[in-house]
Short mmCIF file of C-alpha atoms in Angstrom, two decimals:
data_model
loop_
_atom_site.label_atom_id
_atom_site.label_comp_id
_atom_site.label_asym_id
_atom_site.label_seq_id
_atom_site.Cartn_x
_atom_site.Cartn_y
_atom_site.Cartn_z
CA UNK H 1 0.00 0.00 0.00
CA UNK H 2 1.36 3.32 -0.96
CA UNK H 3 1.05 6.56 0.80
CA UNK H 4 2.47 10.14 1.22
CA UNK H 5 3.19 10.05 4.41
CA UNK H 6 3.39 7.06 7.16
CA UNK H 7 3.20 8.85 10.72
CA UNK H 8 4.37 6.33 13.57
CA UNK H 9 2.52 7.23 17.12
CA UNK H 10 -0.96 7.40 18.01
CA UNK H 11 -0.45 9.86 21.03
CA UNK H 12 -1.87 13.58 21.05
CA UNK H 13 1.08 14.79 18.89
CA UNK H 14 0.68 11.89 16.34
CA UNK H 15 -2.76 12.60 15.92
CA UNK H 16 -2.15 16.81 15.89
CA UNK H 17 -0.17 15.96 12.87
CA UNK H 18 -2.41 14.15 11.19
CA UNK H 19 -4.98 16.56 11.77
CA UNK H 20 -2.63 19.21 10.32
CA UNK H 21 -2.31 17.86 6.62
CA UNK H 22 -6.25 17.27 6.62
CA UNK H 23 -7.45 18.61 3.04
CA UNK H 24 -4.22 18.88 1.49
CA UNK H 25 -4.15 16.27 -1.10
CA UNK H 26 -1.87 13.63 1.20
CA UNK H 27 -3.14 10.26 1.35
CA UNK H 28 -1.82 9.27 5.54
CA UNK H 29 -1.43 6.31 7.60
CA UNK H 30 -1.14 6.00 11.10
CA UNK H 31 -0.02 3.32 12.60
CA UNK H 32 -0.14 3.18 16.47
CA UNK H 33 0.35 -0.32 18.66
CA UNK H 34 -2.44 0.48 20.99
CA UNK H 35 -6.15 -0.86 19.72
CA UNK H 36 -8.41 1.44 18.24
CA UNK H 37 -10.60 1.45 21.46
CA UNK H 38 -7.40 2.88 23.25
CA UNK H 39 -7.26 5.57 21.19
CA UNK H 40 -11.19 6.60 21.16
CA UNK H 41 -11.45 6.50 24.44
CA UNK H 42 -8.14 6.64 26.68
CA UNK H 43 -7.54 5.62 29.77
CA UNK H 44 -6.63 8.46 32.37
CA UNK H 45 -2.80 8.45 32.82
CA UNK H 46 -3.05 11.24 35.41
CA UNK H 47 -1.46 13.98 33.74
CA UNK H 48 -2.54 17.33 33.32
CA UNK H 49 -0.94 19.41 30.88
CA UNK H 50 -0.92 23.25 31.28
CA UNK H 51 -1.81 25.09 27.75
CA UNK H 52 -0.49 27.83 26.73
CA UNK H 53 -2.50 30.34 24.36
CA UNK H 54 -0.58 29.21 21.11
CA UNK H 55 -1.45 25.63 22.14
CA UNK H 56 -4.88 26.40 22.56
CA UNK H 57 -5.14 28.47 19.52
CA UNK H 58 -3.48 24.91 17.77
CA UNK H 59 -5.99 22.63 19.38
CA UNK H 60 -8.62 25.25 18.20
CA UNK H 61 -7.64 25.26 14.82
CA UNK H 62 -7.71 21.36 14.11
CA UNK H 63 -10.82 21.06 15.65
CA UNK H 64 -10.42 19.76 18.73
CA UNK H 65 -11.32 22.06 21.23
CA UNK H 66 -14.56 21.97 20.80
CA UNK H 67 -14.65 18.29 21.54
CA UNK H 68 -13.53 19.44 25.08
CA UNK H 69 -16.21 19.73 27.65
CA UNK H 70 -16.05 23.00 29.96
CA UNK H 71 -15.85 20.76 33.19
CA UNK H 72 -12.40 19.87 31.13
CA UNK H 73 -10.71 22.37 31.22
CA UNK H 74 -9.53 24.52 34.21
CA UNK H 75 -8.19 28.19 33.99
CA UNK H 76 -4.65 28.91 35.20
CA UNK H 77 -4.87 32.15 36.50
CA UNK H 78 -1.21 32.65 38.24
CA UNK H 79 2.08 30.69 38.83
CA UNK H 80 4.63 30.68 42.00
CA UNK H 81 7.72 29.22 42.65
CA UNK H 82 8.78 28.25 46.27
CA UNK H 83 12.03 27.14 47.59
CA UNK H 84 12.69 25.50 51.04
CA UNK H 85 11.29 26.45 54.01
CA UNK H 86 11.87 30.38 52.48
CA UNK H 87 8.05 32.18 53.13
CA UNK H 88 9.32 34.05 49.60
CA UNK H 89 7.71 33.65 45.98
CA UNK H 90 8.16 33.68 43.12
CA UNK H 91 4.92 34.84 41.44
CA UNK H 92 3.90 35.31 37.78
CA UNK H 93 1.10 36.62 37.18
CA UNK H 94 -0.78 37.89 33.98
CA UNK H 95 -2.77 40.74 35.52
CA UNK H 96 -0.23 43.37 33.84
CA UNK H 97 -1.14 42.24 30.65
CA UNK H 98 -4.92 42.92 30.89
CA UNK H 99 -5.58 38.78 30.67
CA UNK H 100 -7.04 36.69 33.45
CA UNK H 101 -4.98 33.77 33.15
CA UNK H 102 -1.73 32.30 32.27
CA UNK H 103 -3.10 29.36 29.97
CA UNK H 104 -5.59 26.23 30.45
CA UNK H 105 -5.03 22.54 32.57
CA UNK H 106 -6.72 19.60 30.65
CA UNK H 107 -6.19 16.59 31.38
CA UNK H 108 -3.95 14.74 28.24
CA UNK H 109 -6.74 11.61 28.15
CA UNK H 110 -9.23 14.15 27.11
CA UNK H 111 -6.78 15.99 24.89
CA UNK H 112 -6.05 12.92 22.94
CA UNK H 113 -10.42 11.92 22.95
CA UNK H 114 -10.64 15.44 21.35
CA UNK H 115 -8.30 14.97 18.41
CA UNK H 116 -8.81 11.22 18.07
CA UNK H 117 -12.37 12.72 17.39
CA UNK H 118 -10.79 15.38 14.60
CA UNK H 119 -9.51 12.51 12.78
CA UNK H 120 -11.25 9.17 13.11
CA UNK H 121 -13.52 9.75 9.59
CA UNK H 122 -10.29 12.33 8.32
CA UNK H 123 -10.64 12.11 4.23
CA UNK H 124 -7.30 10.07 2.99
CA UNK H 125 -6.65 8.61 6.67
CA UNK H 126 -5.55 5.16 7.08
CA UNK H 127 -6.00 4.09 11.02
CA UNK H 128 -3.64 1.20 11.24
CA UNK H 129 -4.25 0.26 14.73
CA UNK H 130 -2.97 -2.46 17.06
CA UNK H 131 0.07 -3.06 14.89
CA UNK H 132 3.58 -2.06 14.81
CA UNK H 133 6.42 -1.35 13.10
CA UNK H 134 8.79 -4.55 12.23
CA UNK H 135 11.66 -2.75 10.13
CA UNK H 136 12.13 0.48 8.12
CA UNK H 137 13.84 0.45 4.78
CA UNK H 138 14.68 3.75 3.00
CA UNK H 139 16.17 5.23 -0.25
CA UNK H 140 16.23 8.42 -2.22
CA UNK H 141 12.79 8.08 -3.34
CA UNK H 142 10.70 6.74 -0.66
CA UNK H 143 9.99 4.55 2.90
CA UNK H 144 9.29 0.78 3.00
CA UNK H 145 7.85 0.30 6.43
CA UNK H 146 7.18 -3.85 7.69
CA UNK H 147 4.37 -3.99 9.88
CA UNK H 148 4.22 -6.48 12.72
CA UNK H 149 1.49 -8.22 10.97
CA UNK H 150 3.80 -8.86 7.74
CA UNK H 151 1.75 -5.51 5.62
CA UNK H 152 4.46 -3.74 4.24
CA UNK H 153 3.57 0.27 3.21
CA UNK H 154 5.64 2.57 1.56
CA UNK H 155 6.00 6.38 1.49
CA UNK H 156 7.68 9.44 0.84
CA UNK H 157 7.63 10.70 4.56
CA UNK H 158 7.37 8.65 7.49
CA UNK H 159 6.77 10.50 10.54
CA UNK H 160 8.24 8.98 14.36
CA UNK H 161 5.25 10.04 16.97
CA UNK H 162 6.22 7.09 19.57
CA UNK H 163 7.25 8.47 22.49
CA UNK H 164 10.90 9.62 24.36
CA UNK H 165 11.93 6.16 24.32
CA UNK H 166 11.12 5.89 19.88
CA UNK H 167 12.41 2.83 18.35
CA UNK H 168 11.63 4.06 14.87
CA UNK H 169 14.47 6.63 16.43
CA UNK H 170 16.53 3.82 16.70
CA UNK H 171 15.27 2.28 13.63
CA UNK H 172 16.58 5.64 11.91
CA UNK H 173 20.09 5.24 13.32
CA UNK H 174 19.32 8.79 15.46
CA UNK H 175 20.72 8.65 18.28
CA UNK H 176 19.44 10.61 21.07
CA UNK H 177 21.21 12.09 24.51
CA UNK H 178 18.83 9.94 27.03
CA UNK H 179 19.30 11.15 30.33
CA UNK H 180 17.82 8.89 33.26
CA UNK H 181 17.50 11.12 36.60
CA UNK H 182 17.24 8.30 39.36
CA UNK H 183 13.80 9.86 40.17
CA UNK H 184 10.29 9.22 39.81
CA UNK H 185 7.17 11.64 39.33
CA UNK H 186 3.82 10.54 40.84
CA UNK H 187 0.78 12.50 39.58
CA UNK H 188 -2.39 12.37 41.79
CA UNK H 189 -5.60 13.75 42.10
CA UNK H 190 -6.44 15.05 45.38
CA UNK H 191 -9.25 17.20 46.90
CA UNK H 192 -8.85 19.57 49.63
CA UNK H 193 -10.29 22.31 52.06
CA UNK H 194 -8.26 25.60 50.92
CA UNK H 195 -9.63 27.24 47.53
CA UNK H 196 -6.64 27.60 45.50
CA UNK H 197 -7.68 30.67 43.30
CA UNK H 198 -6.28 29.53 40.09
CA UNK H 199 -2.93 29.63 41.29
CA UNK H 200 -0.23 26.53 40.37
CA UNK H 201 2.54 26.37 43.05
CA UNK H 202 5.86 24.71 42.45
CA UNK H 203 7.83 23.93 45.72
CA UNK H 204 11.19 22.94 45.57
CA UNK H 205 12.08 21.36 48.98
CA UNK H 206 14.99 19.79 50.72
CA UNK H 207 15.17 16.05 49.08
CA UNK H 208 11.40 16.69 46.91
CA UNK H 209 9.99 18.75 43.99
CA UNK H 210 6.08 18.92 44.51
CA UNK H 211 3.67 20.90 42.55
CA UNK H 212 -0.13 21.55 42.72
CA UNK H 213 -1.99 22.54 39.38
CA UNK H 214 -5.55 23.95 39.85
CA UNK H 215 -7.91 22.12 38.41
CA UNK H 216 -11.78 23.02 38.81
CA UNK H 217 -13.46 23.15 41.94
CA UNK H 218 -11.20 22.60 45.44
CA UNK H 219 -9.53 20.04 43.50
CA UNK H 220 -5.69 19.98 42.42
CA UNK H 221 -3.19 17.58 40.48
CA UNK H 222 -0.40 16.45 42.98
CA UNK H 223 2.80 16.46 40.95
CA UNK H 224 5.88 15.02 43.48
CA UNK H 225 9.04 14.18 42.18
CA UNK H 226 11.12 11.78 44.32
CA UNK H 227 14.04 9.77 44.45
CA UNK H 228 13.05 6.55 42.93
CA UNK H 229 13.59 4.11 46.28
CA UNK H 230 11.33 7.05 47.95
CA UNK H 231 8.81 6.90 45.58
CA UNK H 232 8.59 2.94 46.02
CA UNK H 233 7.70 3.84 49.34
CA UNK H 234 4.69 6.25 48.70
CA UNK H 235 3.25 3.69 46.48
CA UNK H 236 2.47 1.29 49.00
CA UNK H 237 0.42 3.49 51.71
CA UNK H 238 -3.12 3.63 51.73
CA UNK H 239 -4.98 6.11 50.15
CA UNK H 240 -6.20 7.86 53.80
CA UNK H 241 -2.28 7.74 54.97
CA UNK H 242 -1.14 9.26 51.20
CA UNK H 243 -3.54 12.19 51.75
CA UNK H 244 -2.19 12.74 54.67
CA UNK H 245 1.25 12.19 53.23
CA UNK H 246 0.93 14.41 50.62
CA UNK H 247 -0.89 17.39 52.73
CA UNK H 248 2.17 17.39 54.95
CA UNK H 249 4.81 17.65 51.95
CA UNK H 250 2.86 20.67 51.00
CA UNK H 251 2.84 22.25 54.04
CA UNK H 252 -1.12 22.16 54.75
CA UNK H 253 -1.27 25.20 52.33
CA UNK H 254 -4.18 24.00 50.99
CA UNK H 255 -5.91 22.82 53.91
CA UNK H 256 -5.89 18.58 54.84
CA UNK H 257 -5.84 16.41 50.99
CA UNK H 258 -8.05 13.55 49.62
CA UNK H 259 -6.58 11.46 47.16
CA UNK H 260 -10.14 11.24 44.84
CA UNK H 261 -8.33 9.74 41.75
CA UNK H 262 -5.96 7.08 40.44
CA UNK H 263 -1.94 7.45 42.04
CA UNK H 264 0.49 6.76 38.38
CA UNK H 265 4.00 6.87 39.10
CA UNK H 266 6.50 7.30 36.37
CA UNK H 267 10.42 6.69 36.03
CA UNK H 268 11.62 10.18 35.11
CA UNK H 269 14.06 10.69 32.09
CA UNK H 270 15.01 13.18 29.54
CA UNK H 271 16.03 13.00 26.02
CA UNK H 272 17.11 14.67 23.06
CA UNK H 273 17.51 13.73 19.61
CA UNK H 274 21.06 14.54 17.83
CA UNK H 275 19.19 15.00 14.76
CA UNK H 276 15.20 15.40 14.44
CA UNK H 277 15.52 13.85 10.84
CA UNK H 278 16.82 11.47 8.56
CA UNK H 279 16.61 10.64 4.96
CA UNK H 280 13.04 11.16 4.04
CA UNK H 281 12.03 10.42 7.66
CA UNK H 282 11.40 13.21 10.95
CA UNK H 283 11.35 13.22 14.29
CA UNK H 284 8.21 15.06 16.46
CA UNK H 285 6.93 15.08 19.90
CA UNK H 286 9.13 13.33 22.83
CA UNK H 287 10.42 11.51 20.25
CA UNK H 288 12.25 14.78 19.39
CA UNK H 289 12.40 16.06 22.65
CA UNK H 290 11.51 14.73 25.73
CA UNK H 291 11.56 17.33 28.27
CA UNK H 292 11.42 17.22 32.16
CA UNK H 293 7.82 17.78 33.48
CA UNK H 294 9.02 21.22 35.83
CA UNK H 295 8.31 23.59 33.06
CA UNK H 296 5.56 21.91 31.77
CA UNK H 297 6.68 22.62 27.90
CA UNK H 298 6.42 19.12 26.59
CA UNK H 299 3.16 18.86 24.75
CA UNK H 300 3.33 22.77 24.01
CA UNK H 301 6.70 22.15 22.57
CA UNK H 302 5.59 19.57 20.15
CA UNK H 303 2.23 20.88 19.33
CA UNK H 304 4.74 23.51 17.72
CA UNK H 305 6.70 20.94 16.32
CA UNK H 306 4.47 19.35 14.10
CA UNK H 307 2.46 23.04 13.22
CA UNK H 308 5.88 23.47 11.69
CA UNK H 309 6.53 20.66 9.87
CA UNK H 310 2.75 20.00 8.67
CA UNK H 311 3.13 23.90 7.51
CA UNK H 312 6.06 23.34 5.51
CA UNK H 313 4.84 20.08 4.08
CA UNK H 314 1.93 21.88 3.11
CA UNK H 315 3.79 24.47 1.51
CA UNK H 316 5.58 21.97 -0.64
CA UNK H 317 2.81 19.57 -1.72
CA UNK H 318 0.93 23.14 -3.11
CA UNK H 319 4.03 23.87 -4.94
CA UNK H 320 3.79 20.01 -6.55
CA UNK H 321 7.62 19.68 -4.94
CA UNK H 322 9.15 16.60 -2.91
CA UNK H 323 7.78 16.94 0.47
CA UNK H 324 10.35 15.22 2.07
CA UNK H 325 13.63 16.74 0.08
CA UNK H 326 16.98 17.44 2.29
CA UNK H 327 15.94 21.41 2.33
CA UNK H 328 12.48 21.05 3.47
CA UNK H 329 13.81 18.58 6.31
CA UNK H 330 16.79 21.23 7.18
CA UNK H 331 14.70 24.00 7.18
CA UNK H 332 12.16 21.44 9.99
CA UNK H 333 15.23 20.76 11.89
CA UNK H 334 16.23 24.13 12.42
CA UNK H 335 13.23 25.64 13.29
CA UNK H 336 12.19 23.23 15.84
CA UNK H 337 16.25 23.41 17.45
CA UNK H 338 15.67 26.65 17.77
CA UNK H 339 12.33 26.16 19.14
CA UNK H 340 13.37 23.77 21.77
CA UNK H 341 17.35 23.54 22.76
CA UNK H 342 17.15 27.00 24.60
CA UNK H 343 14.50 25.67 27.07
CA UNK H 344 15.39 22.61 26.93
CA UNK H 345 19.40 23.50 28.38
CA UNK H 346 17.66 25.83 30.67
CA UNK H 347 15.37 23.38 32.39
CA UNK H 348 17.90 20.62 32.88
CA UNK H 349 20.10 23.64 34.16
CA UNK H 350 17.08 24.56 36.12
CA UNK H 351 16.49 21.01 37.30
CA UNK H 352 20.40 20.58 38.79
CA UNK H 353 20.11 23.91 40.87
CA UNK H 354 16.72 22.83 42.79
CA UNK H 355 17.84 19.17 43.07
CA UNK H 356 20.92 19.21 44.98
CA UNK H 357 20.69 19.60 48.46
CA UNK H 358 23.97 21.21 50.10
CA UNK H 359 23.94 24.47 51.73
CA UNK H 360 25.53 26.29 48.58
CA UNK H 361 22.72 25.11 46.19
CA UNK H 362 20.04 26.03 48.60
CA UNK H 363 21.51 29.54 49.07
CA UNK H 364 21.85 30.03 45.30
CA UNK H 365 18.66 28.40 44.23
CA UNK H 366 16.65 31.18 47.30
CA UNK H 367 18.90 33.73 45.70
CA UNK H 368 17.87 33.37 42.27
CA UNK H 369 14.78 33.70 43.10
CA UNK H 370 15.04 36.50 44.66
CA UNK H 371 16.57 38.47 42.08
CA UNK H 372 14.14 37.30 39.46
CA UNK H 373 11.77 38.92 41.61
CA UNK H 374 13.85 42.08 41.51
CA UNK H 375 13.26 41.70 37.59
CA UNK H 376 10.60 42.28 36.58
CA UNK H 377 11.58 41.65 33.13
CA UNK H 378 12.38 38.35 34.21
CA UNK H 379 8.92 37.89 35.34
CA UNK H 380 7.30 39.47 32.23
CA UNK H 381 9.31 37.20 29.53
CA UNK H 382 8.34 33.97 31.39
CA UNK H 383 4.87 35.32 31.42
CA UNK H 384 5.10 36.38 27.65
CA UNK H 385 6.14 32.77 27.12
CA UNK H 386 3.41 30.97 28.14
CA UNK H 387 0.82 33.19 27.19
CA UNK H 388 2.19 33.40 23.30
CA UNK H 389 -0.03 33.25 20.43
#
């Protein structure tokens, strides 16, 4: 079976992508492992990504925001950052700009619903679900992809959607700087008495990272980040002794917590790609980039990924020219370095100052802060990033 363009990865990304060559004369597969049940109707994996307004204005655009219910989707009005035992923030907030918030929290299981929704009767879509990819094979003029179930496909693009740890990556001969942190992030759920006004907090304590994103109603999404032997730890108390647990790592400042939803616990590690493409062949997503959960820039980060590649793929099937020549790859590549690597070195920078735990880090890491309070231009550009167009 022949096709344009073979896109590997089922996840929100995979299926952003998709959506983004809808109606421009591209026949598309996409092949994802997971049955087709999985991907109409996920299972909740606990996260909750923050939005900014150019991801929203993305989601918007394919189509898929609409498929989001308003009990989805919680405003984030205001950010802190909190270090140690210091009573000092670290606050950014979006009231100088005349907006009410800094972005939106959704959960990702309804993100992917929405778009599986955009694309599951998409004109010139192939669903190949429940299947994977066997081998690659590629030459000047196109991809031979082996499926799992012995189907071969060919095309002139294939597109790597599947995940951080991608074997079509590895299939590619990309190799990728994979960076395993000895720590584990466990997402929860959790109800409590405090109203917490929109506001996410981000705590960096001696030996723990914990976070608490606003969701609607006196409810929040726990975010702690542990060493891994720790973690094993949490995972076996009962759900009244991890509320407990959990309200005293936060300091009771919102009140005493309820775990009211599923504990997932996953092995934290970052990665990214020496090269985001190969002959005929690109990388999007975590397979790209897979960047640590503090800054919350994954999704965003590859939402703008594949906008850019889609776009320029667009561009060049209009034009009737190769849509997967060296240039138009380049020109993908570059943009989406650019894109990513400055965050990306900041946040692992970012991650090593609020990790370590001797006296000098702790001073420097409570100084910082302070003196990006002293900035306000500090303040503003952060703010300016996540509320982008």
């Amino acid at each position: 079976m022949s096709f344009d363009v073979i896109v590997v990865g089922g996840g929100p990304v995979g299926l952003a992508f998709a959506r983004s060559l809808a109606g421009k004369g591209l026949r598309l597969a996409l092949v994802e492992r997971q049955p087709l049940t999985a991907l109409a109707e996920p299972a909740s994996d606990g996260r909750e990504i923050a939005l900014t307004r150019r991801s929203k204005r993305i989601l918007d655009e394919l189509g898929a925001w609409r498929h989001l219910e308003p009990a989805d989707i919680a405003p984030l009005r205001a950010a802190r950052v909190l270090n140690g035992d210091s009573s000092f923030a670290l606050a950014f907030d979006p009231a100088a700009t005349g907006d009410d918030r800094l972005g939106h929290l959704v959960s990702n299981h309804r993100i992917r619903a929405a778009l599986f929704r955009t694309v599951e009767d998409q004109p010139g879509l192939d669903l190949m679900t429940g299947v994977g990819v066997a081998s690659i094979r590629h030459d000047s003029s196109s991809v031979a992809v082996r499926l799992t179930d012995g189907r071969e496909i060919e095309a002139r693009l294939l597109v790597a959607a599947d995940s951080r740890f991608s074997r079509i990556r590895d299939q590619l001969g990309i190799p990728a700087a994979m960076n395993p942190l000895g720590r584990s992030m466990m997402v929860a759920r959790m109800a409590h008495d405090k109203d917490h006004r929109g506001i996410a907090t981000e705590w960096f304590g001696h030996g723990q990272t914990i976070a608490m994103l606003p969701l609607n109603g006196r409810l929040s999404s726990a975010v702690l980040t542990l060493s891994a032997a720790e973690m094993s730890r949490i995972a076996t108390l009962d759900t009244p002794v991890l509320g407990e647990e959990i309200t005293r790592r936060f300091g009771r400042l919102l009140g005493s917590m309820r775990l009211v939803g599923g504990l997932h616990i996953y092995p934290l590690t970052t990665s990214y790609a020496r090269h985001f493409v190969a002959r005929r062949a690109a990388l999007i997503g975590d397979a790209a980039v897979g960047m640590h959960p503090v800054t919350a820039h994954g999704f965003n980060l590859g939402l703008v990924g594949q906008e850019t590649l889609a776009r320029l793929i667009a561009s060049a099937q209009a034009k009737r020219s190769d849509i997967a020549s060296p240039n138009l790859l380049r020109d993908y590549e570059r943009a989406h370095r650019l894109a990513t690597r400055p965050l990306y070195t900041a946040t692992n920078l970012l991650v090593r100052l609020y990790t370590e735990e001797g006296r000098a880090a702790r001073l420097l890491r409570h100084a910082t802060l302070r003196v990006g309070a002293r900035l306000p231009l500090v303040r503003r550009t952060v703010t300016s990033l996540l509320m982008q167009n």
